[in-house]
mmCIF file of C-alpha atoms and ligand atoms in Angstrom:
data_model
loop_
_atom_site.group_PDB
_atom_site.id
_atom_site.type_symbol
_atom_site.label_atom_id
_atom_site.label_comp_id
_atom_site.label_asym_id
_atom_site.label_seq_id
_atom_site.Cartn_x
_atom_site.Cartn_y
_atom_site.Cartn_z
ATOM 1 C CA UNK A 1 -153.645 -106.091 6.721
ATOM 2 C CA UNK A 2 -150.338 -107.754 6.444
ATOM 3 C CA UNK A 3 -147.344 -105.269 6.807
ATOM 4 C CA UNK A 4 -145.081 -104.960 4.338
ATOM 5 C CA UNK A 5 -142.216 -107.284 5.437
ATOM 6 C CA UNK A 6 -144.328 -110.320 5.080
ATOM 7 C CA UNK A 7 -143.786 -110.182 0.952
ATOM 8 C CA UNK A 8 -142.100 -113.104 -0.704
ATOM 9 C CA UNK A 9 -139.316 -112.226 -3.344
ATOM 10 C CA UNK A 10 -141.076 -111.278 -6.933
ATOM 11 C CA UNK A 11 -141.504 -114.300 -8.685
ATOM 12 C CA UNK A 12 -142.069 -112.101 -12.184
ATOM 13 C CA UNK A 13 -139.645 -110.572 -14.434
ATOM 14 C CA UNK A 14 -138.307 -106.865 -13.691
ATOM 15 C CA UNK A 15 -140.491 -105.620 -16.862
ATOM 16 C CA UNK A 16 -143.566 -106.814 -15.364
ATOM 17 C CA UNK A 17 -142.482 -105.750 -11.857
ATOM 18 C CA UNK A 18 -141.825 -102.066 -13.318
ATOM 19 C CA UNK A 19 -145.538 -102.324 -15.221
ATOM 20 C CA UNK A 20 -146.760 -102.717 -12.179
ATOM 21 C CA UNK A 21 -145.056 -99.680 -10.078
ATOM 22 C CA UNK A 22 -145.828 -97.883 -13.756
ATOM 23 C CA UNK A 23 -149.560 -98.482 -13.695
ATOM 24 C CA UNK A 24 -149.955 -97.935 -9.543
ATOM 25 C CA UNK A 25 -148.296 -94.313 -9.755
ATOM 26 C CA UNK A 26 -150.565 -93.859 -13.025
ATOM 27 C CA UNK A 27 -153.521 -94.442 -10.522
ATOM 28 C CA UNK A 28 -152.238 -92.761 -7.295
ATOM 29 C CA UNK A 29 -150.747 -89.486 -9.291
ATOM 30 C CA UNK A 30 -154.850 -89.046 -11.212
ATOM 31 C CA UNK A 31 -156.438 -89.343 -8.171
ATOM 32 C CA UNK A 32 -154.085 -86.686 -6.422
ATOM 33 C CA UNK A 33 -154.784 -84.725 -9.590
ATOM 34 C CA UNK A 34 -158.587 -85.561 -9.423
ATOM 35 C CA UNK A 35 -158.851 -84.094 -5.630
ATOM 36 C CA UNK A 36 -156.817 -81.244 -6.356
ATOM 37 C CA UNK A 37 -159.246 -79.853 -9.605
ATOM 38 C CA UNK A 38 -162.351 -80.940 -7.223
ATOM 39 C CA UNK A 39 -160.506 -78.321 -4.687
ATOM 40 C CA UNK A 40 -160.364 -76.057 -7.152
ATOM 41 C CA UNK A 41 -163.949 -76.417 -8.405
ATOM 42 C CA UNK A 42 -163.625 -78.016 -11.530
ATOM 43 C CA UNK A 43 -164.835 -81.266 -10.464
ATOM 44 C CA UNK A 44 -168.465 -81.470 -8.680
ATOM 45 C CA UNK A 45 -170.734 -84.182 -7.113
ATOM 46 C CA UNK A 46 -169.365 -87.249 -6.279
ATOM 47 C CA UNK A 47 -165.828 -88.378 -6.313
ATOM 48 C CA UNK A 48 -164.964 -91.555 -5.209
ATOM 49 C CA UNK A 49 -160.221 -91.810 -4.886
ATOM 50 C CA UNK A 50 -158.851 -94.959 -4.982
ATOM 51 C CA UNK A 51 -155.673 -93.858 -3.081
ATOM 52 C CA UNK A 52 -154.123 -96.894 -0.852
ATOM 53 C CA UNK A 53 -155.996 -99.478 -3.343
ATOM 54 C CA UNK A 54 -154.182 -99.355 -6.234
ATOM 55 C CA UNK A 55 -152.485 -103.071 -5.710
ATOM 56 C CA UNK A 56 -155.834 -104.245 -6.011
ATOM 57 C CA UNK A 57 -156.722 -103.719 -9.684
ATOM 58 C CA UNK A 58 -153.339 -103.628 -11.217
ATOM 59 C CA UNK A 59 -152.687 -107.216 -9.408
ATOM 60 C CA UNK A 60 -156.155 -108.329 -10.647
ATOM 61 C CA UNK A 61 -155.566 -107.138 -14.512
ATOM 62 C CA UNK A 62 -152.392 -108.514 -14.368
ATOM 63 C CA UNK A 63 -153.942 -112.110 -13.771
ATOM 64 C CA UNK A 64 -156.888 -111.255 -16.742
ATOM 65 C CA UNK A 65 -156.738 -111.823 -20.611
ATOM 66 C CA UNK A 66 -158.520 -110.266 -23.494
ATOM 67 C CA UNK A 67 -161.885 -110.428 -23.502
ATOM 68 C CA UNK A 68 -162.064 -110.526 -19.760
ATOM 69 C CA UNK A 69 -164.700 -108.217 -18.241
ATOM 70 C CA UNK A 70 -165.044 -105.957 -15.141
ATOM 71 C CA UNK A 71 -167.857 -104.254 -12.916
ATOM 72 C CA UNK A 72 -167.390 -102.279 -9.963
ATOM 73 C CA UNK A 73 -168.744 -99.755 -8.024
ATOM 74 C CA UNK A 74 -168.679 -95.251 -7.671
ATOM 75 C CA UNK A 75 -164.951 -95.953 -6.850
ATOM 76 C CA UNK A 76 -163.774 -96.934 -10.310
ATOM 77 C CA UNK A 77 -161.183 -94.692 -11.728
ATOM 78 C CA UNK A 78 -158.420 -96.911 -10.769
ATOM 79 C CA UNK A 79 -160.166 -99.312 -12.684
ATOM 80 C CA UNK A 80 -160.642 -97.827 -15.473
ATOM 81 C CA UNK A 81 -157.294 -96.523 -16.008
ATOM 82 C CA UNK A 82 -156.069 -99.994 -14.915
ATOM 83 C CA UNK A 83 -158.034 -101.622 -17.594
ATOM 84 C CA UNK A 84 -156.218 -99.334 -20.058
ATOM 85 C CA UNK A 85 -159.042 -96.761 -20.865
ATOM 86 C CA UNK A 86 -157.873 -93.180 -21.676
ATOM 87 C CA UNK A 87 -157.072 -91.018 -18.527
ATOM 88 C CA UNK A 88 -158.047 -87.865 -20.751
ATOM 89 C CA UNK A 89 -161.237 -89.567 -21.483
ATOM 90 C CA UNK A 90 -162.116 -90.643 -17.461
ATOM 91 C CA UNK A 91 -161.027 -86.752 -16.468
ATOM 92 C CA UNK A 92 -162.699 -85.012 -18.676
ATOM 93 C CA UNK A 93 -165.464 -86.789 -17.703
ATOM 94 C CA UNK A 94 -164.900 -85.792 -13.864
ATOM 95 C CA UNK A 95 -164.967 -82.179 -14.946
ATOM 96 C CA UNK A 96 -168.170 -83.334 -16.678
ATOM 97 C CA UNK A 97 -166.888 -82.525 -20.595
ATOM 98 C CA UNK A 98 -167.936 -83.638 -24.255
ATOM 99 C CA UNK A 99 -164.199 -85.455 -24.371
ATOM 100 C CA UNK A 100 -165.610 -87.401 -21.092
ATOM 101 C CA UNK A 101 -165.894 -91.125 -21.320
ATOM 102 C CA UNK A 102 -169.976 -90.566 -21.436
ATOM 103 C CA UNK A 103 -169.380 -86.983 -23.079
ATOM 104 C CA UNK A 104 -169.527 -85.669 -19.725
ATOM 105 C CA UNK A 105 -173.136 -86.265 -19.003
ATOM 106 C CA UNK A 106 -172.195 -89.463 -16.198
ATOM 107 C CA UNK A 107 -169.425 -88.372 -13.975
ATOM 108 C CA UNK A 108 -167.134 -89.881 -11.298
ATOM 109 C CA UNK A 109 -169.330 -93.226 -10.984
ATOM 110 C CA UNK A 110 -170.506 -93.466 -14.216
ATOM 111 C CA UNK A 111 -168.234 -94.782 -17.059
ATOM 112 C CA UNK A 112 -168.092 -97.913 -19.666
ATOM 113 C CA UNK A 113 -166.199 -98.872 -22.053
ATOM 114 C CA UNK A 114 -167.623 -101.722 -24.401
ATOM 115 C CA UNK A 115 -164.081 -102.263 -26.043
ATOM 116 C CA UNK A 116 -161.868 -102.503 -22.871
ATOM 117 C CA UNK A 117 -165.285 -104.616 -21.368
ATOM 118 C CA UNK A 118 -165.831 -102.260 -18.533
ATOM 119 C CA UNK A 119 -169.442 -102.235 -17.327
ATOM 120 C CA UNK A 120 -169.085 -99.352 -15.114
ATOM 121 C CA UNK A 121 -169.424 -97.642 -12.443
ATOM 122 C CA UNK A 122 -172.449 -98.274 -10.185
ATOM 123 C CA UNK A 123 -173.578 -95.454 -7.449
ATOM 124 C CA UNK A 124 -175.982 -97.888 -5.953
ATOM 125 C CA UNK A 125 -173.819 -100.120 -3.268
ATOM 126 C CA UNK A 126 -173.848 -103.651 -4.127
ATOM 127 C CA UNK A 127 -175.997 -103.386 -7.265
ATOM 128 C CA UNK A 128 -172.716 -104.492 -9.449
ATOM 129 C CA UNK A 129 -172.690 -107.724 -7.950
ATOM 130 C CA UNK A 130 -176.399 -109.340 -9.553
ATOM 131 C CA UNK A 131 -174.971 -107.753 -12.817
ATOM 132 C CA UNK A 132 -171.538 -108.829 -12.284
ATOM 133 C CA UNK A 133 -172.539 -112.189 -12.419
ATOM 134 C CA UNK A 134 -175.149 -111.624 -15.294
ATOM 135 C CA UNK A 135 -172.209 -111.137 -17.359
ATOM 136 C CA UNK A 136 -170.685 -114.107 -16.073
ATOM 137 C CA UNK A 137 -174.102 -115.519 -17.554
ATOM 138 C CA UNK A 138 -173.626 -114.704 -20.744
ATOM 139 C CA UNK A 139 -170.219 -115.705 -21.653
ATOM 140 C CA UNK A 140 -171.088 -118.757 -20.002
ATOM 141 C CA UNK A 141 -173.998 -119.470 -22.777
ATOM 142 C CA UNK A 142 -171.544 -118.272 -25.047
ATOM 143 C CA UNK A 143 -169.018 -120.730 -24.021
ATOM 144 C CA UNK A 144 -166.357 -118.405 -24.890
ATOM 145 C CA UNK A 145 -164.022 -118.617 -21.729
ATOM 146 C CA UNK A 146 -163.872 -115.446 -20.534
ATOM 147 C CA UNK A 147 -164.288 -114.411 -16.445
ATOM 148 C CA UNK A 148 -165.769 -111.038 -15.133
ATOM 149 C CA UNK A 149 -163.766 -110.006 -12.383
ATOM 150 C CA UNK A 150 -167.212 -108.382 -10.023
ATOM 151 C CA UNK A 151 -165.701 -106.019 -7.327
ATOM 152 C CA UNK A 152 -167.485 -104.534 -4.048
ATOM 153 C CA UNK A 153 -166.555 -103.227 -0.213
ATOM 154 C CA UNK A 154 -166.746 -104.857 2.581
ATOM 155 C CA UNK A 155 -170.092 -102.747 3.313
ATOM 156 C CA UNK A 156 -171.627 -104.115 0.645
ATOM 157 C CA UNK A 157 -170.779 -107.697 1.241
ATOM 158 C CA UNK A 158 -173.277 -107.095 3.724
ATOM 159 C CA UNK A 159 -176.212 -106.847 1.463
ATOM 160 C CA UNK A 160 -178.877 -109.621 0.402
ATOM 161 C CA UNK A 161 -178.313 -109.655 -3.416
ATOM 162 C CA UNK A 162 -174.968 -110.468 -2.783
ATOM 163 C CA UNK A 163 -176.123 -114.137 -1.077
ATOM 164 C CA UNK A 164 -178.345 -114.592 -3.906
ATOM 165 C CA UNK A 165 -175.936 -114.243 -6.219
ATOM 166 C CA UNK A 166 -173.700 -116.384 -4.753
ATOM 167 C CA UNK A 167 -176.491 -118.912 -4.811
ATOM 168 C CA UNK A 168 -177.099 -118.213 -8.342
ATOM 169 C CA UNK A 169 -173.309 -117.774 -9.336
ATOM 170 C CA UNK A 170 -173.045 -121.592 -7.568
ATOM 171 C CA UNK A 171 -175.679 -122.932 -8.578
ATOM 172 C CA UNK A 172 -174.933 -122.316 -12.396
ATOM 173 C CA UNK A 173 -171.135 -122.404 -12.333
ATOM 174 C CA UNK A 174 -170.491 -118.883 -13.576
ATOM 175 C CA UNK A 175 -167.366 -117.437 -14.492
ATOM 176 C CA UNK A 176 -167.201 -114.947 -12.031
ATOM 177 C CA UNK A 177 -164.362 -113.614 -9.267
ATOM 178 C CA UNK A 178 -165.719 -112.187 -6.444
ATOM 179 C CA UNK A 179 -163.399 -109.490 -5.314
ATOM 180 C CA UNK A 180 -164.413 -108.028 -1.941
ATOM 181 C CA UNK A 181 -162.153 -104.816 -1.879
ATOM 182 C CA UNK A 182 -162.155 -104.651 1.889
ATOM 183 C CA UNK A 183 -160.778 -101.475 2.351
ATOM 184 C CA UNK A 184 -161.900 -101.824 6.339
ATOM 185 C CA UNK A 185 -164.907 -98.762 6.146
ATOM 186 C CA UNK A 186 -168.080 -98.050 4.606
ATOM 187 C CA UNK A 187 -168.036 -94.404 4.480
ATOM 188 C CA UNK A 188 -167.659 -93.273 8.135
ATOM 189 C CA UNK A 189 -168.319 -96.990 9.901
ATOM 190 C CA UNK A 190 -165.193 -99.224 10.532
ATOM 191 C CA UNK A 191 -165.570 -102.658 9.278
ATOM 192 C CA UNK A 192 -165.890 -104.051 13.055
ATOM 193 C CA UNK A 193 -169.303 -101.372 13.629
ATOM 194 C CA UNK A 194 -171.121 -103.122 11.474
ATOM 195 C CA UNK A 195 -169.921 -106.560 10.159
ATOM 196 C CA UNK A 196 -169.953 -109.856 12.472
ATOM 197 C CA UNK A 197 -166.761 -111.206 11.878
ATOM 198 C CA UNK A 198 -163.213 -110.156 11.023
ATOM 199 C CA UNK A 199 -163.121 -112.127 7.506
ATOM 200 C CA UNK A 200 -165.429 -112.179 4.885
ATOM 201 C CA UNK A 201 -164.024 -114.370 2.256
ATOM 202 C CA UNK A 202 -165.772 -117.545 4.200
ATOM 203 C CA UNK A 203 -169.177 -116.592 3.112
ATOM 204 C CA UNK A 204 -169.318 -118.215 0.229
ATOM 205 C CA UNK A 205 -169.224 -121.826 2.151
ATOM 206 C CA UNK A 206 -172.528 -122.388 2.252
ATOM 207 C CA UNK A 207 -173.481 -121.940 -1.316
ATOM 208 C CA UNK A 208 -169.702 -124.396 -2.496
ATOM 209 C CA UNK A 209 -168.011 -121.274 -3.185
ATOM 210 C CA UNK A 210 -164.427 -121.078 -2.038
ATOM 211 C CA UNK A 211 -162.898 -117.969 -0.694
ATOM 212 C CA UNK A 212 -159.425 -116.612 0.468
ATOM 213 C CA UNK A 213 -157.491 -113.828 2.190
ATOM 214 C CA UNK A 214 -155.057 -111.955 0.117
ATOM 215 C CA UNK A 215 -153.129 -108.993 0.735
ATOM 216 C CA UNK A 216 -153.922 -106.260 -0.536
ATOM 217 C CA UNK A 217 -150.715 -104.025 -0.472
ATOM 218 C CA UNK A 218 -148.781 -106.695 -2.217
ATOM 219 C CA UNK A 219 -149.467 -106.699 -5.935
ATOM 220 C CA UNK A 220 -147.955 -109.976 -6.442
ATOM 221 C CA UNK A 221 -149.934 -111.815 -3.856
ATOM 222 C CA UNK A 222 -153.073 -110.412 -5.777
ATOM 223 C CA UNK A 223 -151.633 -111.175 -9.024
ATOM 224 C CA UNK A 224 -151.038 -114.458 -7.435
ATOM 225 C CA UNK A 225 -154.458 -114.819 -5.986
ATOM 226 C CA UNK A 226 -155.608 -113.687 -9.345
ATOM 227 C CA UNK A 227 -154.587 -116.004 -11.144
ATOM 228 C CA UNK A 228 -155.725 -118.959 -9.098
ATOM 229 C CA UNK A 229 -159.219 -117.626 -9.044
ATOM 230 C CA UNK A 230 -158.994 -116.972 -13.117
ATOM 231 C CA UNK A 231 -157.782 -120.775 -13.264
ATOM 232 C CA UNK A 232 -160.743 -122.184 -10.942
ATOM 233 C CA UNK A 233 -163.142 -120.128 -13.302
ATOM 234 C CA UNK A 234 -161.681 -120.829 -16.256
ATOM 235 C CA UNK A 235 -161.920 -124.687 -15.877
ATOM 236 C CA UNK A 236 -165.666 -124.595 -15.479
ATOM 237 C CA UNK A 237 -165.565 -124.946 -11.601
ATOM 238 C CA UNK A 238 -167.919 -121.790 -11.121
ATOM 239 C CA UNK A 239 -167.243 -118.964 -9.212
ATOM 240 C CA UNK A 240 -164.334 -117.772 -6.378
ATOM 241 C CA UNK A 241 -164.366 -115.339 -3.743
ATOM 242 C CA UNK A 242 -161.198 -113.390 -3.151
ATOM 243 C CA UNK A 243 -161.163 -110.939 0.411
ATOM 244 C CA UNK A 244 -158.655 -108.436 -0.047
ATOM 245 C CA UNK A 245 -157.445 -106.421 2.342
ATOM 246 C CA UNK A 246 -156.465 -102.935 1.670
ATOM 247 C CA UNK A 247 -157.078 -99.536 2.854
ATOM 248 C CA UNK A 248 -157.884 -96.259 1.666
ATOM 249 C CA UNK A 249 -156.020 -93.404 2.715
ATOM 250 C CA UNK A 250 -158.698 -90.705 1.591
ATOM 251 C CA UNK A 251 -161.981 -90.153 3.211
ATOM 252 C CA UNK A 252 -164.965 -92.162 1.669
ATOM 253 C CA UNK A 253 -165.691 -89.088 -0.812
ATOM 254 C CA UNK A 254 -164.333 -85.458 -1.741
ATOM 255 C CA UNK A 255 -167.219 -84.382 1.424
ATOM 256 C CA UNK A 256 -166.052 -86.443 3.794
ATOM 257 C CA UNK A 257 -163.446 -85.062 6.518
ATOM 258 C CA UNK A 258 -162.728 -88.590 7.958
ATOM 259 C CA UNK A 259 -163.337 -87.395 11.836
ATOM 260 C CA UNK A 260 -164.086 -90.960 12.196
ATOM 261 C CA UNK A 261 -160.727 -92.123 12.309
ATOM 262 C CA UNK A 262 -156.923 -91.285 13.198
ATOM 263 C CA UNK A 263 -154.648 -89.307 11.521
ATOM 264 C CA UNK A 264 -152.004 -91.397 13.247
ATOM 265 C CA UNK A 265 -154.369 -94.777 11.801
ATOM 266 C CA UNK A 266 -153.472 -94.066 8.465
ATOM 267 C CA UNK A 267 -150.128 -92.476 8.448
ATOM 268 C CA UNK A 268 -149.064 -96.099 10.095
ATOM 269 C CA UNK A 269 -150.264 -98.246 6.895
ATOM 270 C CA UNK A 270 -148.761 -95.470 4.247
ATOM 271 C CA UNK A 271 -145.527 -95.847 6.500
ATOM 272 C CA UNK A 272 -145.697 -99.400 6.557
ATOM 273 C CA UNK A 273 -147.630 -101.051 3.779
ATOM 274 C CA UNK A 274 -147.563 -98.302 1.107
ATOM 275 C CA UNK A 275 -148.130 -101.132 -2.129
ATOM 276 C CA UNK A 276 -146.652 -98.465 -4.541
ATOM 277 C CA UNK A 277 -143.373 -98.044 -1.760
ATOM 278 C CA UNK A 278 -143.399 -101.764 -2.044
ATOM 279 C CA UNK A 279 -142.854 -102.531 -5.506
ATOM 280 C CA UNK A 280 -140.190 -99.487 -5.513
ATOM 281 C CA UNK A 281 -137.823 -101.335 -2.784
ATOM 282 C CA UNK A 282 -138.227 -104.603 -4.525
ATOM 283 C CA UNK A 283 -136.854 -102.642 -7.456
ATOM 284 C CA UNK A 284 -134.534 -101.246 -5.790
ATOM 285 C CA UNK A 285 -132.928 -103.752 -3.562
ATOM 286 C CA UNK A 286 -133.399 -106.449 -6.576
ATOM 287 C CA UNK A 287 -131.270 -103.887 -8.238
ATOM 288 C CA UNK A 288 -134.203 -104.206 -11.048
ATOM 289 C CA UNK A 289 -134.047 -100.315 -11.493
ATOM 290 C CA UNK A 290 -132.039 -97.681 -10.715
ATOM 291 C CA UNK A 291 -133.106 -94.405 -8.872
ATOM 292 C CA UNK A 292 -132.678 -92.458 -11.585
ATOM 293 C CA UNK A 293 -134.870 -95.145 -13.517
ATOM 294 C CA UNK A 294 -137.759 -94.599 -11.486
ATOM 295 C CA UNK A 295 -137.682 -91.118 -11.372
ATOM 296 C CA UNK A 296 -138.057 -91.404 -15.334
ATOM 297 C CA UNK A 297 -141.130 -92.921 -14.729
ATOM 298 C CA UNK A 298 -142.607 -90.676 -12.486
ATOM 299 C CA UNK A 299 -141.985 -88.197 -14.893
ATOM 300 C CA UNK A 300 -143.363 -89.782 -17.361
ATOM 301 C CA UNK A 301 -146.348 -90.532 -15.200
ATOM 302 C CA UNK A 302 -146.722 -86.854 -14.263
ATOM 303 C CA UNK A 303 -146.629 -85.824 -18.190
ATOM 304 C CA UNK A 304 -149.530 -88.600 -18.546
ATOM 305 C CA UNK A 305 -152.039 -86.760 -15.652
ATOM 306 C CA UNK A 306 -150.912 -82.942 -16.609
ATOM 307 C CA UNK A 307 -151.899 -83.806 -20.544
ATOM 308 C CA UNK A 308 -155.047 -85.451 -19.187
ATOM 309 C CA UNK A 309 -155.829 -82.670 -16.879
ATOM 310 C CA UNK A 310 -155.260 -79.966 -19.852
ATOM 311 C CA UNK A 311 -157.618 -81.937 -21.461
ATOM 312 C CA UNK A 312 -160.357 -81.785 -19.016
ATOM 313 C CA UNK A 313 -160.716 -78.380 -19.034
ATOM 314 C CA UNK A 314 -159.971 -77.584 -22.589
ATOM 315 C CA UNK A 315 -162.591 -79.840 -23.760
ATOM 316 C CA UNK A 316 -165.858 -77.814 -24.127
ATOM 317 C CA UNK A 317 -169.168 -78.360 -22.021
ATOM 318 C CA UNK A 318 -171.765 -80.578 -23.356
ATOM 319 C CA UNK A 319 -174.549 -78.353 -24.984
ATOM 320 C CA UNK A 320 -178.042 -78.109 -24.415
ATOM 321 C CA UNK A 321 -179.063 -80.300 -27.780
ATOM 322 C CA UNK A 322 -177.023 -83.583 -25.959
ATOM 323 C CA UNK A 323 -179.924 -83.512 -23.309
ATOM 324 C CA UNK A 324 -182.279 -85.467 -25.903
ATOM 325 C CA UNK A 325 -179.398 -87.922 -26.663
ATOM 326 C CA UNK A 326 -178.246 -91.052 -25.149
ATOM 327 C CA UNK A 327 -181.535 -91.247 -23.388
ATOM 328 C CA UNK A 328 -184.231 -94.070 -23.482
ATOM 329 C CA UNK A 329 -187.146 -92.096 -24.139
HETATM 330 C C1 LIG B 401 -178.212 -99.114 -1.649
HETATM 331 C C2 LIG B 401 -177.343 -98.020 -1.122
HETATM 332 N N1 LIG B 401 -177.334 -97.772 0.216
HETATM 333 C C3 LIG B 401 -176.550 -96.792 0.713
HETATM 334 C C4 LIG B 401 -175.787 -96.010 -0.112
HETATM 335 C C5 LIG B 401 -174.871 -94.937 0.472
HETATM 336 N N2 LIG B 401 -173.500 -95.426 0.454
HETATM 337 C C6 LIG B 401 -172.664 -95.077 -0.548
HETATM 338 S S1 LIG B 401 -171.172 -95.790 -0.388
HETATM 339 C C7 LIG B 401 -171.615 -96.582 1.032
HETATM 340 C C8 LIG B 401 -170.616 -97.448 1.754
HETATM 341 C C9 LIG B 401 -170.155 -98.653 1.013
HETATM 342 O O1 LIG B 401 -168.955 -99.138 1.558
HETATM 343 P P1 LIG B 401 -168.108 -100.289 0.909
HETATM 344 O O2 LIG B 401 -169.013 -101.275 0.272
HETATM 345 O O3 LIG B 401 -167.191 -100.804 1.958
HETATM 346 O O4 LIG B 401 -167.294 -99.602 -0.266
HETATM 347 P P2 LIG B 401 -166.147 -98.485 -0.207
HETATM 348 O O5 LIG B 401 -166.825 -97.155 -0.286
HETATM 349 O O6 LIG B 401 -165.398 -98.670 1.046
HETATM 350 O O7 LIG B 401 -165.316 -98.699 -1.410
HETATM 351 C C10 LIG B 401 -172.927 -96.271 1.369
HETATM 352 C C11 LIG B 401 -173.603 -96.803 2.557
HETATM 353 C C12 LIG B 401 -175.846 -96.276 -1.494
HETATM 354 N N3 LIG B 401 -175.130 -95.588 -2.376
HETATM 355 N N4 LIG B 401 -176.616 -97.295 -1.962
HETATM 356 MG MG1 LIG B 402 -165.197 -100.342 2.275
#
């Protein structure tokens, strides 16, 4: 991961760049919020924080357009917040609620929406990326433009369907961006344990697909990225792989005490490529926004997550009658 010091000046206006630090904090502040009701025992099962990521999907969103769609895997709150669906809605669903996102009968990992075209949400690693490019499918039939933006770990860019989806992807010049969150572990193994080289974003090659390194902590060099990889897809050249580095500060889930690493290992990246402390000093030093400016926001910010954790445990529990619904039988 590139260290902070490596960005280039902001080469978008100071609304955008403060939209950015906005929707980042938005992310980091729910998931605090998130691990602090699943201390408290208002959350169960799985739970999935994005913490340390959150460059990643508001870079990517900020490269999409209308219509665009999205699929990723159990750790999907940032993108689903990112994406603009309703923080009440995605934690009353964690506390497993009627005002959840799938009237609290899905949980952490499993959440659509059909009118911000999120697909979810998928428990099973890698199984996002075959449907991922399915929608890619369709809108190409449809010939209506649009890219799905298919996200996975670096763990499971080691799986099988991922290769023959590339092949497929290739082979029919789908829509589709590729973006390998490579956040360095699958749950307790390091990315060196278990994959056979440093990079991933080659693997594409030998199917034509073409890849590149971005940095994660930077939201403009993923915005950047972005929107190359929107551009290629967009003009009918098929599909684009895009590695990004990043790193979670949390363990894999709410269970997991992270004995597999350093405390020291992570305090270095929050101390020196924090993405959210990133866009702040380009505000600040561009003289973009003022202290007092920011602390506005994270007011405001704070306001958004209390309402939306008042709602999650306000809202009632399902009851017994929504057992028969929603169900294919
Ligand atoms: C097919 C399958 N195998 C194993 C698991 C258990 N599992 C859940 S997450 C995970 C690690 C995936 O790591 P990565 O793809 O890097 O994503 P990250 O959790 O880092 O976001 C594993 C092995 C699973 N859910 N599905
Ligand atoms: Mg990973």
């Amino acid at each position: 991961m590139a260290a902070r010091k490596t960005t280039k000046k902001p080469n978008v206006s100071a609304e955008e760049l403060t939209e950015y630090y906005r929707e980042m904090l938005l992310i980091r502040r729910f998931e605090e919020k998130a691990g602090q009701l699943y201390g408290m025992g208002l959350i169960g099962g799985f739970c999935h924080l994005y913490i340390g990521q959150e460059a990643v999907v508001v870079g990517l969103e900020a490269a999409a357009e209308e219509g665009d769609k999205r699929i990723t895997s159990y750790r999907d709150h940032g993108h689903m917040l990112a994406c603009g669906m309703d923080p009440g809605g995605v934690m009353a669903e964690l506390t497993g609620r009627v005002g959840g996102l799938s009237k609290g009968k899905g949980g952490s990992m499993h959440m659509f929406s059909k009118e911000k075209h999120f697909y979810g949400g998928h428990g099973i690693v890698g199984a996002q990326v075959p449907l991922g490019a399915g929608l890619a499918f369709a809108d190409k039939y449809k010939g209506n433009g649009r890219v799905t933006f298919t996200y996975f770990g670096d763990g499971a860019a080691n799986q099988g369907q991922v290769y023959e989806t590339f092949n497929m992807a290739a082979l029919w010049d789908l829509p589709v961006v590729f973006v390998i969150e490579n956040n360095q572990y699958a749950m307790g193994t390091a990315q060196a344990r278990s994959t056979s080289t440093k990079d991933i974003y080659h693997r594409g090659e030998a199917f034509g697909i073409p890849g590149e390194i971005v940095n994660g902590m930077d939201v403009l060099a993923v915005k950047a990225a972005g929107e190359k990889a929107v551009a290629h897809c967009r003009a009918g050249k098929g599909p684009y792989i895009l590695e990004i580095k990043t790193y979670r500060y949390r363990g894999h889930s709410m269970s997991d005490p992270a004995k597999y690493r350093t405390r020291e290992e992570v305090q270095k990246v929050r101390e020196q490529s924090d993405p959210i402390e990133h866009v702040r000093e380009l505000l600040l030093t561009g003289k973009h926004a003022t202290e007092d400016d920011l602390k506005a926001i994270d007011k405001e910010i704070k306001e958004i997550v209390n309402q939306a954790a008042e709602f999650s445990k306000e809202s009632p529990e399902p009851s017994v009658e929504e057992l028969w619904t929603d169900i294919y039988a």
